[in-house]
Coordinates of C-alpha atoms in Angstrom, one line a residue:
Chain A
M1 CA 93.4 127.5 97.7
K2 CA 92.9 124.8 100.4
R3 CA 91.9 125.7 104.1
V4 CA 93.2 123.1 106.5
L5 CA 93.1 122.4 110.4
I6 CA 96.7 120.7 111.3
D7 CA 96.2 118.2 114.2
T8 CA 100.2 117.0 115.2
A9 CA 102.3 115.7 117.6
T10 CA 105.4 117.9 116.5
A11 CA 108.6 116.1 116.4
A12 CA 111.3 116.3 113.6
P13 CA 109.1 114.9 110.5
E14 CA 106.2 117.1 111.8
V15 CA 108.2 120.2 112.0
V16 CA 109.3 119.5 108.2
A17 CA 105.4 118.8 107.4
L18 CA 104.4 122.2 109.1
V19 CA 107.1 124.1 107.6
M20 CA 106.5 122.7 104.1
A21 CA 102.6 123.5 105.1
L22 CA 103.0 127.1 106.2
S23 CA 105.3 127.7 102.9
E24 CA 103.1 126.2 100.1
P25 CA 101.0 129.2 98.6
D26 CA 98.0 126.7 97.7
I27 CA 97.6 125.8 101.5
H28 CA 96.2 128.2 104.1
V29 CA 96.6 126.8 107.7
E30 CA 93.6 127.8 109.7
A31 CA 94.8 126.3 113.1
I32 CA 97.2 123.7 114.7
T33 CA 95.9 121.8 117.5
T34 CA 98.5 119.5 119.2
V35 CA 98.6 116.0 120.9
M36 CA 100.6 113.5 122.5
G37 CA 102.4 111.0 120.1
K38 CA 106.0 110.7 119.4
V39 CA 106.3 113.3 122.1
P40 CA 104.4 114.6 125.4
A41 CA 101.5 117.0 124.2
G42 CA 103.6 119.7 126.0
I43 CA 106.9 119.3 124.0
A44 CA 104.3 118.8 120.8
T45 CA 103.3 122.2 121.3
R46 CA 106.7 123.6 121.8
N47 CA 107.7 122.2 118.6
T48 CA 105.0 123.5 116.8
L49 CA 105.5 127.1 117.9
L50 CA 108.8 126.9 116.9
S51 CA 108.1 125.1 113.7
I52 CA 106.2 127.9 113.0
T53 CA 109.1 130.5 113.7
A54 CA 111.3 128.5 111.5
A55 CA 109.3 128.6 108.6
G56 CA 109.0 132.6 109.2
T57 CA 105.2 132.9 107.1
Y58 CA 102.6 133.5 108.8
Q59 CA 101.4 132.2 112.3
P60 CA 98.1 130.1 112.9
P61 CA 96.9 129.7 116.4
V62 CA 98.1 127.0 118.1
F63 CA 96.0 125.1 120.6
E64 CA 97.3 122.4 123.2
G65 CA 95.2 119.2 123.2
I66 CA 95.1 115.9 125.0
A67 CA 98.1 114.8 126.7
K68 CA 97.4 110.7 127.0
P69 CA 95.9 107.9 124.8
M70 CA 92.1 107.0 125.7
F71 CA 92.7 103.8 127.7
H72 CA 96.2 103.4 128.6
E73 CA 99.7 105.0 128.8
Q74 CA 101.8 106.7 126.6
H75 CA 104.4 105.3 124.5
D76 CA 106.7 107.8 123.1
A77 CA 109.2 107.5 120.4
S78 CA 111.9 109.3 122.1
L79 CA 113.8 105.9 121.4
I80 CA 114.0 107.5 117.9
F81 CA 113.8 111.1 118.1
G82 CA 115.3 111.7 121.5
A83 CA 113.5 113.6 124.5
D84 CA 112.7 117.0 122.7
G85 CA 111.5 115.1 119.7
L86 CA 113.7 117.0 117.2
G87 CA 116.6 114.5 116.7
S88 CA 119.9 116.8 116.0
L89 CA 117.6 119.2 114.2
S90 CA 118.0 122.7 115.5
V91 CA 115.1 125.1 115.0
A92 CA 115.1 128.5 117.3
Q93 CA 115.4 128.5 120.6
H94 CA 112.7 130.7 121.2
P95 CA 109.5 130.4 119.7
A96 CA 108.0 134.0 118.6
Q97 CA 104.3 133.2 119.6
T98 CA 102.8 131.5 122.4
K99 CA 99.7 128.8 122.6
E100 CA 96.3 130.0 122.8
V101 CA 94.1 129.2 125.8
L102 CA 91.5 127.2 124.1
H103 CA 91.7 123.5 124.5
A104 CA 92.9 121.9 121.1
V105 CA 89.5 119.4 120.8
D106 CA 87.3 122.9 121.2
A107 CA 89.6 124.6 118.6
I108 CA 88.8 121.8 116.3
I109 CA 85.3 122.2 117.0
K110 CA 85.2 125.7 116.3
T111 CA 87.3 125.8 113.5
V112 CA 84.9 123.1 111.8
S113 CA 81.6 125.2 112.4
E114 CA 83.8 128.3 111.2
W115 CA 84.5 126.7 107.8
G116 CA 82.4 123.7 107.4
E117 CA 83.2 121.8 104.3
A118 CA 85.4 124.6 103.2
L119 CA 88.3 122.8 105.7
E120 CA 90.2 119.8 105.3
L121 CA 91.4 118.2 108.2
L122 CA 95.2 116.7 108.3
C123 CA 96.3 114.7 111.3
L124 CA 99.6 113.9 111.8
G125 CA 99.4 112.5 115.1
P126 CA 97.2 110.0 117.3
L127 CA 93.7 110.5 116.7
T128 CA 92.6 111.3 120.2
N129 CA 91.8 114.9 119.8
V130 CA 89.6 114.6 116.8
A131 CA 87.4 111.5 118.4
L132 CA 86.8 113.5 121.5
A133 CA 85.7 116.5 119.1
I134 CA 83.7 114.1 117.1
T135 CA 82.2 112.7 120.1
K136 CA 81.4 116.1 121.6
A137 CA 80.0 117.6 118.6
P138 CA 79.2 115.0 115.6
Q139 CA 77.0 117.2 114.0
V140 CA 79.7 120.0 113.3
M141 CA 82.4 117.4 112.6
R142 CA 79.9 115.6 109.8
R143 CA 80.4 118.8 108.0
L144 CA 84.1 118.0 106.9
K145 CA 84.5 116.3 103.6
R146 CA 87.5 114.4 104.5
I147 CA 90.4 113.9 106.9
T148 CA 93.8 112.9 105.5
L149 CA 96.2 111.0 108.1
T150 CA 99.5 110.1 108.5
G151 CA 99.1 106.4 110.1
G152 CA 97.4 102.7 109.3
A153 CA 99.0 100.1 107.6
A154 CA 97.7 98.9 104.2
F155 CA 99.5 95.3 104.7
E156 CA 102.0 95.3 107.7
G157 CA 102.7 97.6 110.3
D158 CA 105.7 99.3 112.1
A159 CA 104.5 99.3 116.0
N160 CA 103.7 95.5 115.8
P161 CA 103.0 93.0 112.8
M162 CA 99.6 94.7 111.7
A163 CA 99.9 98.3 113.6
E164 CA 101.1 101.2 112.6
F165 CA 102.5 103.7 115.3
N166 CA 100.1 106.3 115.3
I167 CA 97.0 104.5 115.0
W168 CA 98.8 102.0 117.5
Q169 CA 99.2 105.0 120.2
D170 CA 95.4 105.1 120.6
A171 CA 93.5 102.4 118.8
E172 CA 90.3 103.4 120.2
A173 CA 90.5 106.9 119.3
A174 CA 91.4 105.8 115.9
D175 CA 88.2 103.7 115.5
I176 CA 86.2 106.4 116.7
V177 CA 87.1 108.4 113.8
F178 CA 87.2 105.7 111.6
N179 CA 84.0 104.9 112.5
F180 CA 82.4 108.2 112.2
G181 CA 81.6 107.8 108.7
V182 CA 83.8 111.3 107.2
P183 CA 85.8 109.9 104.3
L184 CA 89.4 109.1 105.3
V185 CA 92.6 109.3 103.3
M186 CA 95.1 106.8 105.0
V187 CA 98.8 107.7 104.3
T188 CA 100.3 104.1 105.2
A189 CA 103.5 103.0 106.6
E190 CA 104.3 101.3 103.3
A191 CA 103.6 104.6 101.2
S192 CA 106.3 106.5 103.7
D193 CA 108.5 103.7 104.2
A194 CA 109.3 103.6 100.5
C195 CA 110.1 107.6 100.4
A196 CA 112.6 106.8 103.2
G197 CA 114.7 105.9 100.3
L198 CA 114.8 109.0 99.0
S199 CA 118.0 111.3 99.9
K200 CA 121.3 112.3 98.5
Q201 CA 120.2 114.0 95.0
D202 CA 117.1 115.9 97.1
L203 CA 119.9 117.0 99.5
D204 CA 121.5 118.3 96.9
N205 CA 118.8 120.2 95.3
L206 CA 118.3 121.7 99.1
A207 CA 122.1 122.8 99.0
S208 CA 121.8 124.5 95.9
G209 CA 118.6 126.3 96.8
Q210 CA 118.0 129.7 98.7
N211 CA 117.6 128.5 102.2
R212 CA 115.2 129.9 104.8
P213 CA 116.4 130.2 107.1
S214 CA 120.1 129.6 106.5
G215 CA 120.5 125.7 106.2
F216 CA 117.2 125.0 108.2
G217 CA 115.8 123.0 105.1
Q218 CA 119.1 120.7 104.5
D219 CA 118.9 120.6 108.5
C220 CA 115.4 119.1 108.4
F221 CA 116.7 116.5 105.7
N222 CA 119.6 115.7 107.0
T223 CA 118.1 114.9 110.6
L224 CA 115.4 112.8 109.0
L225 CA 118.2 110.6 106.9
Q226 CA 120.5 110.6 110.0
L227 CA 117.4 109.0 112.3
G228 CA 117.2 106.5 109.4
E229 CA 120.4 105.3 109.3
K230 CA 120.2 104.8 113.1
N231 CA 116.7 103.2 113.2
P232 CA 116.3 101.2 109.8
D233 CA 113.4 99.7 111.4
A234 CA 111.6 102.6 112.0
R235 CA 112.1 104.2 108.5
S236 CA 108.5 104.3 107.8
L237 CA 108.1 106.9 110.7
L238 CA 110.3 109.6 109.3
F239 CA 108.5 110.6 106.3
S240 CA 105.1 110.0 106.7
S241 CA 103.8 113.2 107.8
P242 CA 105.5 115.2 105.4
L243 CA 104.1 113.0 103.1
A244 CA 100.4 112.7 104.5
F245 CA 100.7 116.7 103.9
A246 CA 102.2 116.2 100.4
V247 CA 99.5 113.9 99.5
L248 CA 97.0 116.3 100.6
A249 CA 98.4 119.1 98.6
R250 CA 99.1 117.4 95.7
P251 CA 97.3 114.2 95.2
E252 CA 98.6 113.6 92.0
L253 CA 101.6 111.7 94.0
I254 CA 99.6 109.2 94.6
Q255 CA 100.4 105.8 92.7
D256 CA 98.4 103.3 94.2
S257 CA 95.7 103.1 96.5
F258 CA 92.8 101.4 97.1
A259 CA 89.3 101.8 98.6
S260 CA 88.3 99.8 101.7
Y261 CA 85.6 99.7 104.7
S262 CA 88.5 99.9 107.4
R263 CA 88.0 99.7 111.4
V264 CA 90.5 99.7 113.8
E265 CA 91.1 96.6 116.0
T266 CA 90.9 97.7 119.9
Q267 CA 90.4 94.1 121.0
G268 CA 92.4 91.0 121.4
S269 CA 96.0 90.1 121.8
A270 CA 99.1 92.9 121.5
Q271 CA 99.7 91.3 118.1
V272 CA 96.9 93.0 116.4
Y273 CA 96.1 96.3 118.5
G274 CA 95.7 98.9 116.7
A275 CA 95.5 96.9 113.2
T276 CA 93.8 98.7 110.3
V277 CA 91.6 96.0 109.2
N278 CA 90.9 97.1 105.5
D279 CA 88.2 95.0 103.9
R280 CA 88.3 95.5 100.1
R281 CA 85.6 93.1 99.5
T282 CA 82.1 94.0 98.1
D283 CA 79.2 91.7 96.8
E284 CA 80.7 91.4 93.2
T285 CA 84.0 90.8 94.2
H286 CA 83.5 88.3 96.7
P287 CA 80.4 86.2 96.2
F288 CA 82.1 83.0 98.0
R289 CA 81.7 84.6 101.6
A290 CA 80.6 82.1 103.8
N291 CA 78.0 84.3 105.5
A292 CA 75.9 85.7 102.7
S293 CA 73.9 87.7 105.0
E294 CA 77.0 89.4 106.6
T295 CA 76.9 92.9 105.5
I296 CA 79.9 94.8 104.3
G297 CA 80.5 98.3 105.4
A298 CA 80.5 101.0 103.2
F299 CA 83.8 102.0 102.0
N300 CA 85.2 104.9 104.5
C301 CA 88.5 104.9 103.3
Q302 CA 91.4 105.7 100.7
V303 CA 94.4 103.4 101.7
V304 CA 97.5 105.1 99.9
H305 CA 99.8 102.4 99.9
R306 CA 102.5 103.7 97.0
V307 CA 103.3 107.4 96.0
D308 CA 106.0 108.8 93.2
S309 CA 108.8 109.3 95.7
A310 CA 110.8 110.8 93.5
A311 CA 108.4 113.5 92.8
F312 CA 107.7 113.8 96.6
G313 CA 111.2 114.5 97.0
Q314 CA 111.3 117.2 94.8
Y315 CA 108.1 118.8 96.2
L316 CA 109.4 118.7 99.6
S317 CA 112.8 120.1 98.8
G318 CA 111.0 122.7 96.8
L319 CA 109.2 124.1 99.4
L320 CA 112.1 123.5 102.4
V321 CA 114.3 126.1 100.1
K322 CA 111.7 128.6 99.5
Chain B
M1 CA 109.9 57.2 100.6
R2 CA 108.0 60.0 102.8
K3 CA 105.5 59.1 105.7
I4 CA 102.3 60.7 106.0
I5 CA 99.3 61.7 107.4
I6 CA 96.8 63.7 106.3
D7 CA 93.9 65.4 108.3
T8 CA 91.2 66.4 106.2
D9 CA 87.5 68.0 106.0
T10 CA 87.2 66.3 102.9
G11 CA 85.2 68.3 100.6
S12 CA 85.5 68.9 96.8
D13 CA 89.3 70.2 96.7
D14 CA 90.2 68.2 99.8
A15 CA 89.3 65.1 97.5
V16 CA 91.8 65.7 94.5
A17 CA 94.6 66.5 97.3
L18 CA 94.0 62.8 98.7
V19 CA 94.0 61.4 94.9
M20 CA 97.2 63.1 94.3
A21 CA 98.7 61.4 97.7
L22 CA 97.7 58.5 96.9
R23 CA 99.0 58.5 93.6
D24 CA 102.1 59.8 94.2
P25 CA 105.0 57.5 94.0
S26 CA 107.4 59.3 96.4
V27 CA 104.8 59.1 99.6
R28 CA 103.2 56.6 101.6
V29 CA 100.0 57.4 103.0
L30 CA 99.6 55.9 106.7
A31 CA 96.3 57.1 107.4
F32 CA 93.5 59.9 106.6
T33 CA 91.9 61.8 109.8
T34 CA 88.8 63.7 109.3
V35 CA 87.3 66.7 110.9
S36 CA 84.5 69.0 110.6
G37 CA 85.0 72.0 108.2
N38 CA 84.1 72.4 104.6
I39 CA 81.4 69.8 105.8
N40 CA 80.3 68.0 108.9
V41 CA 82.8 65.2 110.0
D42 CA 80.3 62.4 108.7
Q43 CA 80.0 63.5 105.2
A44 CA 83.9 64.4 105.1
T45 CA 84.8 60.7 106.0
Y46 CA 82.7 59.4 103.5
N47 CA 84.1 61.7 101.3
A48 CA 87.6 60.8 101.9
L49 CA 86.5 57.1 101.8
Q50 CA 85.4 58.1 98.5
S51 CA 88.0 59.5 97.3
I52 CA 89.9 56.7 97.7
E53 CA 87.7 54.5 95.9
Y54 CA 88.6 56.7 93.0
A55 CA 91.6 57.2 93.6
N56 CA 91.9 53.4 92.7
T57 CA 95.4 52.6 94.4
Y58 CA 95.9 51.6 98.2
K59 CA 93.4 51.9 100.7
P60 CA 94.8 53.5 103.9
P61 CA 92.8 53.5 107.0
V62 CA 90.5 56.3 107.3
Y63 CA 89.3 57.6 111.2
K64 CA 86.6 59.9 112.0
G65 CA 87.9 62.7 114.3
I66 CA 86.2 65.6 115.9
A67 CA 82.7 67.0 114.8
R68 CA 82.7 70.7 115.9
P69 CA 85.5 73.6 116.8
L70 CA 87.2 73.5 120.3
C71 CA 85.4 76.7 121.5
F72 CA 83.0 77.9 119.5
E73 CA 80.5 77.0 116.7
S74 CA 81.3 78.1 113.1
E75 CA 80.2 78.2 109.6
N76 CA 80.8 75.5 106.8
A77 CA 81.5 76.1 103.3
S78 CA 78.7 74.5 101.3
Q79 CA 77.9 77.2 99.1
V80 CA 81.3 76.6 97.6
H81 CA 81.2 72.7 97.7
G82 CA 77.7 71.4 97.5
I83 CA 75.4 70.1 100.2
D84 CA 77.9 66.8 100.1
G85 CA 80.9 68.3 99.6
M86 CA 81.4 67.1 96.4
G87 CA 79.3 68.8 94.2
D88 CA 76.3 66.5 94.8
V89 CA 77.3 64.7 91.5
G90 CA 76.4 61.4 92.8
F91 CA 79.6 59.4 92.7
R92 CA 79.3 55.8 93.2
A93 CA 79.8 54.8 97.3
P94 CA 82.8 53.7 98.3
T95 CA 83.4 50.0 99.5
Q96 CA 85.7 50.6 102.1
K97 CA 84.5 51.4 105.9
E98 CA 86.0 54.2 108.3
E99 CA 88.1 52.6 111.5
S100 CA 86.4 52.3 114.7
E101 CA 89.0 54.0 116.6
H102 CA 89.1 57.9 117.3
A103 CA 91.2 59.9 114.8
V104 CA 93.0 61.6 117.6
D105 CA 93.8 58.4 119.0
A106 CA 95.1 56.8 115.8
L107 CA 97.1 60.2 115.4
I108 CA 98.8 59.8 118.9
R109 CA 99.0 55.7 118.1
I110 CA 100.6 56.0 114.6
I111 CA 103.0 59.2 115.5
G112 CA 104.0 57.3 118.6
A113 CA 104.7 54.2 116.5
G114 CA 106.9 56.3 114.3
E115 CA 110.5 57.1 114.4
G116 CA 109.9 60.8 114.0
D117 CA 109.9 60.4 110.6
I118 CA 106.0 60.9 109.9
E119 CA 105.0 64.1 108.4
L120 CA 101.5 65.8 108.7
I121 CA 100.0 67.3 106.1
T122 CA 96.5 69.2 107.2
I123 CA 93.9 70.6 104.9
G124 CA 91.0 71.4 107.2
P125 CA 90.4 73.3 110.5
L126 CA 93.4 72.1 113.1
T127 CA 90.7 70.7 115.8
N128 CA 91.8 67.4 115.9
I129 CA 95.7 67.9 115.7
A130 CA 95.2 70.8 118.9
V131 CA 93.6 67.9 120.7
A132 CA 96.3 65.7 120.0
M133 CA 98.9 67.7 121.1
L134 CA 97.0 68.9 124.0
Q135 CA 96.8 65.2 124.8
A136 CA 100.2 63.8 124.3
P137 CA 102.4 66.6 123.5
E138 CA 105.6 64.4 123.7
V139 CA 104.1 62.2 121.1
M140 CA 103.0 65.2 119.0
R141 CA 106.3 66.5 119.1
K142 CA 108.0 63.8 117.4
I143 CA 106.4 65.0 114.0
P144 CA 109.2 66.4 112.1
H145 CA 107.2 69.2 110.1
I146 CA 103.5 69.9 109.4
T147 CA 102.4 71.3 106.3
I148 CA 99.1 73.7 106.7
M149 CA 96.8 74.8 103.9
G150 CA 95.7 77.9 106.0
G151 CA 96.4 81.6 106.9
A152 CA 96.3 84.5 104.7
N153 CA 99.0 87.1 103.7
F154 CA 97.1 90.0 102.5
F155 CA 93.9 91.1 103.6
S156 CA 91.4 90.4 100.6
N157 CA 90.0 86.9 102.0
P158 CA 86.6 85.4 101.1
H159 CA 85.1 85.2 104.6
T160 CA 86.4 87.7 106.9
P161 CA 88.5 90.8 105.8
C162 CA 91.5 89.3 107.3
A163 CA 90.9 85.3 108.3
E164 CA 91.3 82.8 105.8
F165 CA 88.5 79.7 106.3
N166 CA 90.6 76.9 107.5
I167 CA 91.9 79.1 110.4
M168 CA 88.9 80.5 110.7
A169 CA 86.7 77.8 111.3
D170 CA 88.9 77.0 114.8
P171 CA 91.0 79.7 115.4
D172 CA 91.4 78.2 119.0
A173 CA 92.9 75.0 117.8
A174 CA 95.1 76.9 115.1
A175 CA 96.9 78.9 118.0
I176 CA 97.5 75.6 119.9
V177 CA 99.4 74.3 116.8
C178 CA 101.2 77.6 116.0
N179 CA 102.4 77.9 119.4
F180 CA 103.4 74.2 120.0
G181 CA 106.5 74.2 118.5
V182 CA 106.6 71.8 115.6
P183 CA 107.7 73.8 112.7
F184 CA 105.0 74.2 109.8
T185 CA 104.8 75.5 106.3
M186 CA 101.9 77.4 105.7
V187 CA 100.5 77.6 102.1
T188 CA 98.0 80.6 102.2
L189 CA 95.0 81.2 100.0
E190 CA 96.8 83.8 98.1
A191 CA 99.4 81.1 96.9
C192 CA 96.5 79.1 95.3
Q193 CA 94.8 81.9 93.9
V194 CA 97.7 84.0 92.1
N195 CA 100.4 83.3 89.3
G196 CA 98.2 81.1 87.2
A197 CA 97.4 78.5 90.3
P198 CA 93.7 78.1 89.1
L199 CA 92.3 76.2 86.4
T200 CA 91.1 77.7 83.2
D201 CA 88.3 76.7 81.4
E202 CA 90.3 74.7 79.1
E203 CA 92.4 73.2 81.6
I204 CA 88.8 71.8 83.6
D205 CA 87.8 70.4 80.1
Q206 CA 91.0 68.8 79.7
T207 CA 91.6 67.1 83.2
R208 CA 88.0 65.8 82.6
A209 CA 88.6 64.2 79.6
A210 CA 92.2 62.1 81.5
G211 CA 90.5 59.1 82.9
E212 CA 87.5 58.3 85.5
T213 CA 90.2 59.4 88.5
A214 CA 90.8 62.7 86.8
A215 CA 87.1 63.2 85.9
F216 CA 86.3 62.4 89.8
C217 CA 88.6 65.4 90.3
M218 CA 87.0 67.7 88.1
D219 CA 83.5 66.8 88.5
C220 CA 83.5 66.9 92.7
N221 CA 84.5 70.7 92.5
C222 CA 81.7 71.4 90.0
T223 CA 79.5 73.7 92.4
T224 CA 83.0 75.9 92.8
Y225 CA 83.6 76.3 88.6
D226 CA 79.7 76.6 88.2
L227 CA 79.3 79.5 91.2
A228 CA 82.4 81.2 89.2
E229 CA 80.9 81.0 86.0
K230 CA 77.7 82.5 87.3
V231 CA 79.4 84.9 88.9
Y232 CA 82.3 85.9 86.5
G233 CA 81.0 84.6 83.5
Y234 CA 83.5 81.6 82.9
R235 CA 84.6 78.8 84.7
E236 CA 88.0 78.9 86.9
L237 CA 88.9 76.6 89.7
E238 CA 91.2 77.3 92.7
L239 CA 92.6 74.3 94.5
P240 CA 93.9 75.3 97.9
D241 CA 94.5 71.8 99.3
P242 CA 96.0 70.3 96.1
V243 CA 98.3 73.3 95.9
T244 CA 99.3 72.5 99.5
Y245 CA 99.9 68.9 98.6
A246 CA 101.7 69.8 95.4
V247 CA 104.2 72.2 97.6
F248 CA 104.5 69.3 100.2
S249 CA 105.4 66.9 97.7
N250 CA 107.9 69.1 95.6
P251 CA 109.2 72.2 97.3
D252 CA 110.6 73.4 94.2
L253 CA 106.9 74.7 92.9
I254 CA 107.5 77.3 95.7
K255 CA 108.0 80.8 93.8
T256 CA 107.4 83.1 96.9
S257 CA 108.0 82.6 100.5
F258 CA 109.2 83.8 103.6
P259 CA 110.3 83.1 107.3
A260 CA 107.7 84.0 110.1
E261 CA 107.1 83.7 113.5
T262 CA 102.9 82.9 113.3
H263 CA 100.3 83.7 115.7
V264 CA 96.8 83.0 115.5
E265 CA 94.5 85.7 116.6
R266 CA 91.8 84.5 119.1
G267 CA 90.6 87.5 120.3
G268 CA 89.8 90.8 118.5
T269 CA 86.5 92.1 116.9
F270 CA 87.5 92.1 113.6
T271 CA 90.8 90.0 113.7
R272 CA 89.7 86.7 115.2
G273 CA 91.6 84.2 113.5
T274 CA 93.8 86.2 111.4
T275 CA 97.3 84.9 110.7
V276 CA 99.6 87.3 112.2
F277 CA 103.2 86.9 110.7
R278 CA 105.9 88.7 112.4
K279 CA 108.6 89.2 110.5
K280 CA 110.5 91.5 112.5
K281 CA 110.9 93.2 115.9
T282 CA 109.7 96.6 115.9
I283 CA 111.3 99.3 117.6
F284 CA 108.4 99.3 120.1
E285 CA 108.6 95.3 120.7
E286 CA 110.7 94.1 123.3
R287 CA 110.3 90.1 122.4
D288 CA 113.0 88.9 120.1
L289 CA 111.6 87.2 117.1
K290 CA 111.2 83.2 117.5
I291 CA 110.6 81.8 113.6
N292 CA 108.2 79.2 113.6
S293 CA 107.1 78.7 110.2
T294 CA 107.6 79.5 106.9
I295 CA 105.0 81.2 104.7
V296 CA 104.2 80.5 101.2
T297 CA 102.3 83.2 99.2
E298 CA 103.0 82.1 95.6
V299 CA 103.7 78.8 93.3
Y300 CA 104.9 78.3 90.0
G301 CA 101.3 77.9 88.8
Q302 CA 102.0 76.1 85.5
A303 CA 104.4 73.5 86.8
Y304 CA 102.0 73.0 90.0
K305 CA 99.2 71.9 87.3
A306 CA 101.6 69.7 85.4
F307 CA 102.5 68.1 88.5
Q308 CA 99.1 67.7 89.5
Y309 CA 97.8 66.7 86.2
D310 CA 100.4 63.8 85.8
L311 CA 99.1 62.4 89.2
I312 CA 95.8 62.2 89.0
K313 CA 95.5 61.1 84.9
D314 CA 95.1 57.5 83.8

């Protein structure tokens, strides 16, 4: 069983990811921390609590985190997901649980120090909480063996030409995490864009299953598909978080990925802010480079850009109807 | 017949492109202008004159241009092209001399005297072109189209993770050219690397045997293919500038391309010199898309090589 801490900016896609995680018997969610992202932090917290209620399995503690990117104002995604982040998704009106008093940054540090290398971190939003935890307690955070994240672009962004939305939201925080040294698994915009195409058959699978609560799985799926139809240019934002969870739980879904030394651009023009610069060169593959004294950083990242979308659809619908 | 000026930092693969242009019956080369890049501008000028000598056709004037990038010093590529930029082979000296006029002045004068029908091909850093655009924007706006060897689509380039050499060598100049308003085609580095575009060991030998000019075209690239042999165990020759010339002369050779609003990043810790291809307006961007370029990412490798071979053989 994998022990996981999930850091999340919960809107409709993250509701789906959280319900999946809480329904997966091979996973135990130790804690959930929230952060601003597609929605403000307060709404992310509320949606997280509602997701736990909707999942109806167990109740990990929820800790609220940072409300603003490190150096600029938040750009939310209310254009796509609405002010409450849920689109037309109906979850319970009243969560059966309240958030904890402890700040998310401290909760991350506490949970990592408790479980160490037995814990995996899954990040479904901007990396602001994690960056601050790394800055505050680097020795504790270095015990993590891996961080899986929704975000980054292998070749092409969805927020600007080169940046993916979550990274673009707080590029400085993201680069603190990328530069830290704990290996990353980046589930990119490209990987999730391809999954936005799955649909009708998976929907049928959901309809034929035993829904819990009644119709909730279908509602989740319908909501994401409808959002995709309304916002074809934002398709990559819809299934990215469910996919990142799926990749953590079922790495065999990965069809294509590459190792790289990845860093995040925080300087320069708006055209490149938040670009995940994936340096795949090695001395062996790129002997022609001009500056032979230039050192290429050790690979820190697995960049996942293609997954088995049909198998992902089955996995997703299987967990939602459980 | 198409009229062209080629701006070049003549090192090995430029030489092949120059020879091809001079032997292409559908094209008249009005001038070569030179710039620092692969090699310093003095050597580049000498190499351009030498290429004319070995092309053995007509002799367009050669104008020497700018010796350093606009804003910051940059690196050259002597590890790929040899110290003289031509494989250090010892070719015979050219008989032609360079003109006394500056390349930038020559560009402005020739294009100004034309009827909006003179096209530009650039196979080096864009310093001369940017300065000409700053000095005489109205004249330079007469250029109908620029074909640029430069830029990169994917993040797998030899020099930095995401910048290609010609752009990286002077990103500030490249940004001026991209924003200027004359539409351009960018033949990216990967277009010259994939789909069978590089010459194989056998093809190098076959071309070498096809006369003095063809032998010159191969031998001046020996530093590149010897390096490939040392590293990979076999000879292979990527020729970005000839691919670019071929695409200019015969657009049917393009296999894959896309329209884009292209910007060159001038700042950035990791991304200076990156060609940013904006293909769509994302939901988070307010500015509408303004296409200024065609980005070529793949050519028909065999067809390109046949086109090249036919031009350079005796």
